[in-house]
XYZ file of C-alpha atoms in Angstrom:
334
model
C -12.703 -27.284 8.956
C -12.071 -25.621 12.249
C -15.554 -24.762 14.146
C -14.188 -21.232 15.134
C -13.589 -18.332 13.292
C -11.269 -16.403 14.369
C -11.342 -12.436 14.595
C -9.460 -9.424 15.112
C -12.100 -6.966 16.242
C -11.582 -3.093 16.770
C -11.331 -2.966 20.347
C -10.191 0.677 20.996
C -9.716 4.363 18.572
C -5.837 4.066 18.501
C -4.165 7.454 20.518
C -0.449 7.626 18.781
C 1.375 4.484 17.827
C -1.477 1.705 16.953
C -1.364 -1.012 19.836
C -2.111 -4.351 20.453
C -4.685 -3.252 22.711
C -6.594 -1.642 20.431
C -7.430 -5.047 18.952
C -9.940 -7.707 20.403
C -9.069 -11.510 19.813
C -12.601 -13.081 19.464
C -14.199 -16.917 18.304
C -16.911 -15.701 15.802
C -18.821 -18.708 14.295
C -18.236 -19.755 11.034
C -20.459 -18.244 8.078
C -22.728 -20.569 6.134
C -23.130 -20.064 2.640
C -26.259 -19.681 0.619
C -26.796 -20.465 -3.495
C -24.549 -18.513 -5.549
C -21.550 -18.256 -2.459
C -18.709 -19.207 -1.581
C -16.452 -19.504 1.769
C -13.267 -18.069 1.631
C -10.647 -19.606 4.582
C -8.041 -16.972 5.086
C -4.240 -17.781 3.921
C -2.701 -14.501 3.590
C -3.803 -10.837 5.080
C -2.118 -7.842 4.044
C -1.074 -4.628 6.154
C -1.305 -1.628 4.835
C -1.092 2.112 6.097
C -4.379 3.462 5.201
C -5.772 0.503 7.768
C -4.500 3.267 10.547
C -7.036 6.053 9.066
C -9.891 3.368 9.249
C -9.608 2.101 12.333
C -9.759 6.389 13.695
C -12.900 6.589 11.554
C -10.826 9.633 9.359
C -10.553 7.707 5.689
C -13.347 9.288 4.556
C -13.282 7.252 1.028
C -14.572 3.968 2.597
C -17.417 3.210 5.020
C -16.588 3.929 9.007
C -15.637 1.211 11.178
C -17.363 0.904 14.541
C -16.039 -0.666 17.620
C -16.287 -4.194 17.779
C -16.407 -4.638 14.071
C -14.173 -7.308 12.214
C -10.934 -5.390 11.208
C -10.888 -4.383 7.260
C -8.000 -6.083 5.480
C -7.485 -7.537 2.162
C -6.964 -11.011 1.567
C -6.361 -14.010 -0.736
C -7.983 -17.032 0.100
C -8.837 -20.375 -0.512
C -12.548 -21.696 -1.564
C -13.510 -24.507 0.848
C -17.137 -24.831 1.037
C -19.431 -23.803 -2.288
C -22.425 -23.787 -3.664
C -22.016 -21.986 -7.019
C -20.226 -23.139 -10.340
C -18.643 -20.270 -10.581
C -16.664 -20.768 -7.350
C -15.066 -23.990 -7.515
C -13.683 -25.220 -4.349
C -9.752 -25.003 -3.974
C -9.736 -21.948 -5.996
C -7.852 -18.812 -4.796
C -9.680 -15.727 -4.406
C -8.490 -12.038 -3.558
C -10.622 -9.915 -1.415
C -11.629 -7.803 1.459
C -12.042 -10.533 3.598
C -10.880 -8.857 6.962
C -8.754 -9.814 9.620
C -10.403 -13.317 10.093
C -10.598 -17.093 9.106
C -13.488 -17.327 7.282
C -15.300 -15.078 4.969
C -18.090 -15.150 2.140
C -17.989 -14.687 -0.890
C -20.862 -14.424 -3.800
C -20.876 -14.704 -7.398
C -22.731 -11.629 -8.075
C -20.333 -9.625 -5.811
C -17.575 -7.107 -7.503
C -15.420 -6.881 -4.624
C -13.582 -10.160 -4.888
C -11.617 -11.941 -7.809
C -10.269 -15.501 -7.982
C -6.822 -16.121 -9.079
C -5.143 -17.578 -11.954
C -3.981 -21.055 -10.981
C -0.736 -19.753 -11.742
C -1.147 -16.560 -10.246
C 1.028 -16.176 -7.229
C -0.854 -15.388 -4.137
C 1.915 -13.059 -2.832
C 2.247 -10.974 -6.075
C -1.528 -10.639 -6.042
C -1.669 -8.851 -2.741
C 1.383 -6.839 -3.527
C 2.659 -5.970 -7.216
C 0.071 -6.856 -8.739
C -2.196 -5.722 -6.259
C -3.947 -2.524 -4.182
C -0.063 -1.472 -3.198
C 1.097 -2.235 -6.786
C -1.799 -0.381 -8.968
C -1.571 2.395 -6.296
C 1.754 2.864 -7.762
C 0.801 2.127 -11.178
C -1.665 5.061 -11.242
C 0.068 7.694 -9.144
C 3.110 7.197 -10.869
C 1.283 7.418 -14.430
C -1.988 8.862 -14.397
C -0.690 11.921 -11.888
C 3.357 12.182 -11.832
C 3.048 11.733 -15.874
C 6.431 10.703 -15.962
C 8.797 11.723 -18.986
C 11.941 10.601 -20.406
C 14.922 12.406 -18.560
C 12.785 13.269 -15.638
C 14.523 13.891 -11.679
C 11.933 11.973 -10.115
C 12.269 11.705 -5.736
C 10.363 8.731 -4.153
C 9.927 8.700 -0.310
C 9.105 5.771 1.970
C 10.706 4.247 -1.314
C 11.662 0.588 0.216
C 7.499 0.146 0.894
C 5.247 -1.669 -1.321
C 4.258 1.187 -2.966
C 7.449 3.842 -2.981
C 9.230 0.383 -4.504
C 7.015 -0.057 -7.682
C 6.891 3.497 -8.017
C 10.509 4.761 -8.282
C 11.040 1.312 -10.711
C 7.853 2.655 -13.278
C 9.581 6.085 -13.290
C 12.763 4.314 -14.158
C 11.167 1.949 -17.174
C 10.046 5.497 -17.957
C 13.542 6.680 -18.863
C 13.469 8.774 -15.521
C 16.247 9.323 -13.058
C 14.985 8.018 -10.019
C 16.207 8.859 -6.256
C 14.753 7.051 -2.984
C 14.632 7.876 0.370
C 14.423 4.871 2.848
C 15.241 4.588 6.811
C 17.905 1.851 6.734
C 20.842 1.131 4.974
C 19.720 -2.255 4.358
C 16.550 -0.708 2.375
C 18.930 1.747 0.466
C 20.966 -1.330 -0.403
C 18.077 -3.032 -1.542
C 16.681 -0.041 -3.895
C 20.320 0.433 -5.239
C 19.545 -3.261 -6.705
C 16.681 -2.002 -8.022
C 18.073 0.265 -10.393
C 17.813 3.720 -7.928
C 20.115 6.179 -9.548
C 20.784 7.021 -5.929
C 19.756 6.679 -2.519
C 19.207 8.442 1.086
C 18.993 7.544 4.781
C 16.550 10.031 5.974
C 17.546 8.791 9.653
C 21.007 9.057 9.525
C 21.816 11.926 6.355
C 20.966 15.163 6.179
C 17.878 14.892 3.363
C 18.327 18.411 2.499
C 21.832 18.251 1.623
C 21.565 14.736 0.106
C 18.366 16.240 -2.297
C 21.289 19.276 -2.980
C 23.835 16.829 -3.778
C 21.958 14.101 -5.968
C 18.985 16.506 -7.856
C 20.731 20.178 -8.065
C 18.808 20.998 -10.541
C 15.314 20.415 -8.426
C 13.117 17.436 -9.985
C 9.983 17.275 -11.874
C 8.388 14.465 -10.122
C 8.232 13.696 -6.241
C 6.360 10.424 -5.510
C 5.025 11.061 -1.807
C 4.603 8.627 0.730
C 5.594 10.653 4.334
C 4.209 14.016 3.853
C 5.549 15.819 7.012
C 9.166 17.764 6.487
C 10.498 15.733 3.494
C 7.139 17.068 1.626
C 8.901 20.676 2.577
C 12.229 19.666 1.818
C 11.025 18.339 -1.891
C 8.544 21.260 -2.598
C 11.529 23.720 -2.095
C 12.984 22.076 -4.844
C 10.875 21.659 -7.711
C 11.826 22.758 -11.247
C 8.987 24.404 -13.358
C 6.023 22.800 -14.123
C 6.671 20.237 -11.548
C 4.247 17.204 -10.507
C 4.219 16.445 -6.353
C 1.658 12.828 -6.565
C 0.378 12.599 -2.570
C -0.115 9.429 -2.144
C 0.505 9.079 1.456
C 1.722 10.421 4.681
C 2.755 7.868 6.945
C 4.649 10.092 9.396
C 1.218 11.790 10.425
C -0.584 8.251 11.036
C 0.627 8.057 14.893
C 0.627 12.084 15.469
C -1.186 12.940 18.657
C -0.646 17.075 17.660
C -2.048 18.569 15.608
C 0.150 18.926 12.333
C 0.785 22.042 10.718
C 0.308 22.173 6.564
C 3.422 22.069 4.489
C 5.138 25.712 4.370
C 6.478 25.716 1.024
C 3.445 25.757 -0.785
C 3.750 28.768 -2.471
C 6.285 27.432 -3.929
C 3.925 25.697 -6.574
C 2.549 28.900 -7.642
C 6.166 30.360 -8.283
C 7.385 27.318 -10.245
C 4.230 26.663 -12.198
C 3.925 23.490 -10.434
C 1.289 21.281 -9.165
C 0.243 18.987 -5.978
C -1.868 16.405 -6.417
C -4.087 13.556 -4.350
C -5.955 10.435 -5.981
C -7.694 7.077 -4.991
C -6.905 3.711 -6.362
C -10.509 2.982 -6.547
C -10.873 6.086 -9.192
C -9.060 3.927 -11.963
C -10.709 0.748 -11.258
C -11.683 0.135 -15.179
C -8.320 0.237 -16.223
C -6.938 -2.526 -13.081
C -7.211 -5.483 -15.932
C -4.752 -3.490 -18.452
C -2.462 -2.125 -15.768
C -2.132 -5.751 -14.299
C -1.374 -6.944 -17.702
C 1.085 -4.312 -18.075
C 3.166 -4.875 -15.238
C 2.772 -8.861 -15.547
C 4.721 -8.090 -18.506
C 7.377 -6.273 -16.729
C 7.889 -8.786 -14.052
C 8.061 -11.279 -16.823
C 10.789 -9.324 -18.629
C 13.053 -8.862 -15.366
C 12.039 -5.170 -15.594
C 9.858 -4.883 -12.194
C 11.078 -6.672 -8.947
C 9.011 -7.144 -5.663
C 9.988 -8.004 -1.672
C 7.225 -9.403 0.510
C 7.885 -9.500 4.664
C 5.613 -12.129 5.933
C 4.999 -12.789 9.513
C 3.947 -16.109 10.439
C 0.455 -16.595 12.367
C -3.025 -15.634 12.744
C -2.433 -13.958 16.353
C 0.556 -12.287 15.052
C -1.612 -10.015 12.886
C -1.785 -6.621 15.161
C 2.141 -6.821 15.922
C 2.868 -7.074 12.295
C 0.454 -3.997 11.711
C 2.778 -2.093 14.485
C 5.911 -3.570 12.811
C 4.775 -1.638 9.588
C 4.353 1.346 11.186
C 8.016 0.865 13.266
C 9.127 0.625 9.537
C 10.517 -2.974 10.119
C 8.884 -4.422 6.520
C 10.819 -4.269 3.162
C 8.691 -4.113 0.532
C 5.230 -5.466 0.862
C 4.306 -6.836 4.266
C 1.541 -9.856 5.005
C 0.513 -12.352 7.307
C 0.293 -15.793 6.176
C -2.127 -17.372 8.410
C -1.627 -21.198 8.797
């Protein structure tokens, strides 16, 4: 077992674009465990958007970071030291572990769960995980998702947008993405996307025109920003807009003006909607089951980018942000 553990500590409040900078590379020491824990050693650390809000203190639905404090990331892990029988060493474990080696882990905790020893650790931080269920419940509990539906996804090559548009299509919907590479478009056209757009290099508002010219009833959204204009000026009644993110505000240094077609809602009878993963976190266990059985059945595909490395951890949060992931993106740490 290595002597050090390693951290990624929040060094600076990032000002636009998140920066390597902003992170601290320290030697912590490593935890020791009392009855009824576990250590965790670190072998994969996802990146996800809402990490941005956290480390600006503005996520409001978790507890504030402070400077110098271990970066907040979930994990899966492997047990290597224990002293409970309910944490057997070798076993995988999914948690908030944080953007470090080592972590605890206790048996009375509910913020950890070990893995199936068939579970794959990569679909348990993506599909199957926070990304995944996000999808899961915005898609279903909020876009409520009927047969025939014109249903828009943006940021629909991420780990989210991906699962998303492919539930509305199990659904019986017709499903459109918007993505910022052809390579991405390709990859959602194997999906099953009834059709596609390259929001950097098409003109969105004609492509909506051409593909939905009726409006849609469901826009999955992952950008806020212009697109969220662009889709809310095309709703048919009784419309459902699910925010579930807004990735091209993360890195604003202006203040951002509120979406101008609003009213819009009122006129078609429509409504806008936020949630929280953590609001439907009694139903996880049947809406992992659920979409086990789609993967199973060839009905729901995934894409992981994994960068390679411990140190590499704040350049693959940037690379998320530059958009250079398909599909879910992780560090695997060894």
């Amino acid at each position: 077992m290595n002597q050090v553990n390693r951290q990624f500590r929040l060094a600076a409040r990032p000002q636009g674009m998140v920066k390597e900078t902003d992170f601290e590379l320290a030697a912590g020491a490593v935890p020791e465990i009392d009855d009824g824990q576990a250590l965790v050693k670190t072998r994969y650390i996802s990146l996800d958007p809402s990490m941005r809000g956290q480390m600006e203190n503005r996520a409001d639905y978790v507890a504030p970071m402070q400077i110098g404090d271990v970066m907040r990331a979930r994990g899966v892990g492997e047990i290597v030291d224990s002293k409970s029988d309910a944490l057997p060493i070798g076993a995988l474990a999914w948690g908030v572990f944080g953007m470090q080696d080592y972590a605890v882990v206790d048996e009375a905790a509910q913020q950890f769960r070990l893995l199936a020893e068939d579970e794959d650790p990569e679909l348990a931080l993506g599909v199957l995980g926070s990304t995944g269920l996000t999808a899961y419940f915005g898609m279903l509990r909020v876009g409520l998702p009927n047969a025939g539906d014109v249903v828009v996804v943006s940021g629909a090559a991420g780990a989210t947008g991906s699962v998303a548009g492919q539930i509305a299509k199990i659904k019986g919907c017709t499903v459109f993405g918007m993505a910022g590479s052809d390579e991405k478009c390709a990859w959602l056209t194997e999906l099953g996307f009834d059709g596609v757009m390259n929001y950097k290099t098409q003109d969105v508002a004609a492509m909506l025109d051409a593909l939905c010219p009726n409006g849609m009833n469901i826009y999955f959204d992952n950008v806020g920003g212009e697109i969220l204009d662009l889709c809310l000026d095309r709703l048919q009644l009784h419309s459902r807009v699910v925010l579930c993110g807004g990735i091209s505000r993360y890195n604003a240094t202006e203040e951002l003006a509120g979406p101008k077609n609003y009213f819009n809602l009122i006129f078609r009878r429509s409504r806008m909607e936020g949630f929280l993963l953590h609001d439907y976190a009694d139903q996880f266990p049947q809406a992992v089951r659920e979409m086990r059985g789609w993967i199973d059945a060839g009905r729901l595909q995934s894409r992981t980018t994994i960068i390679e490395g411990f140190e590499a951890l704040p350049r693959a949060l940037i690379k998320l942000f530059e958009g250079a992931n398909i599909g879910k993106m992780m560090v695997r740490t060894d």
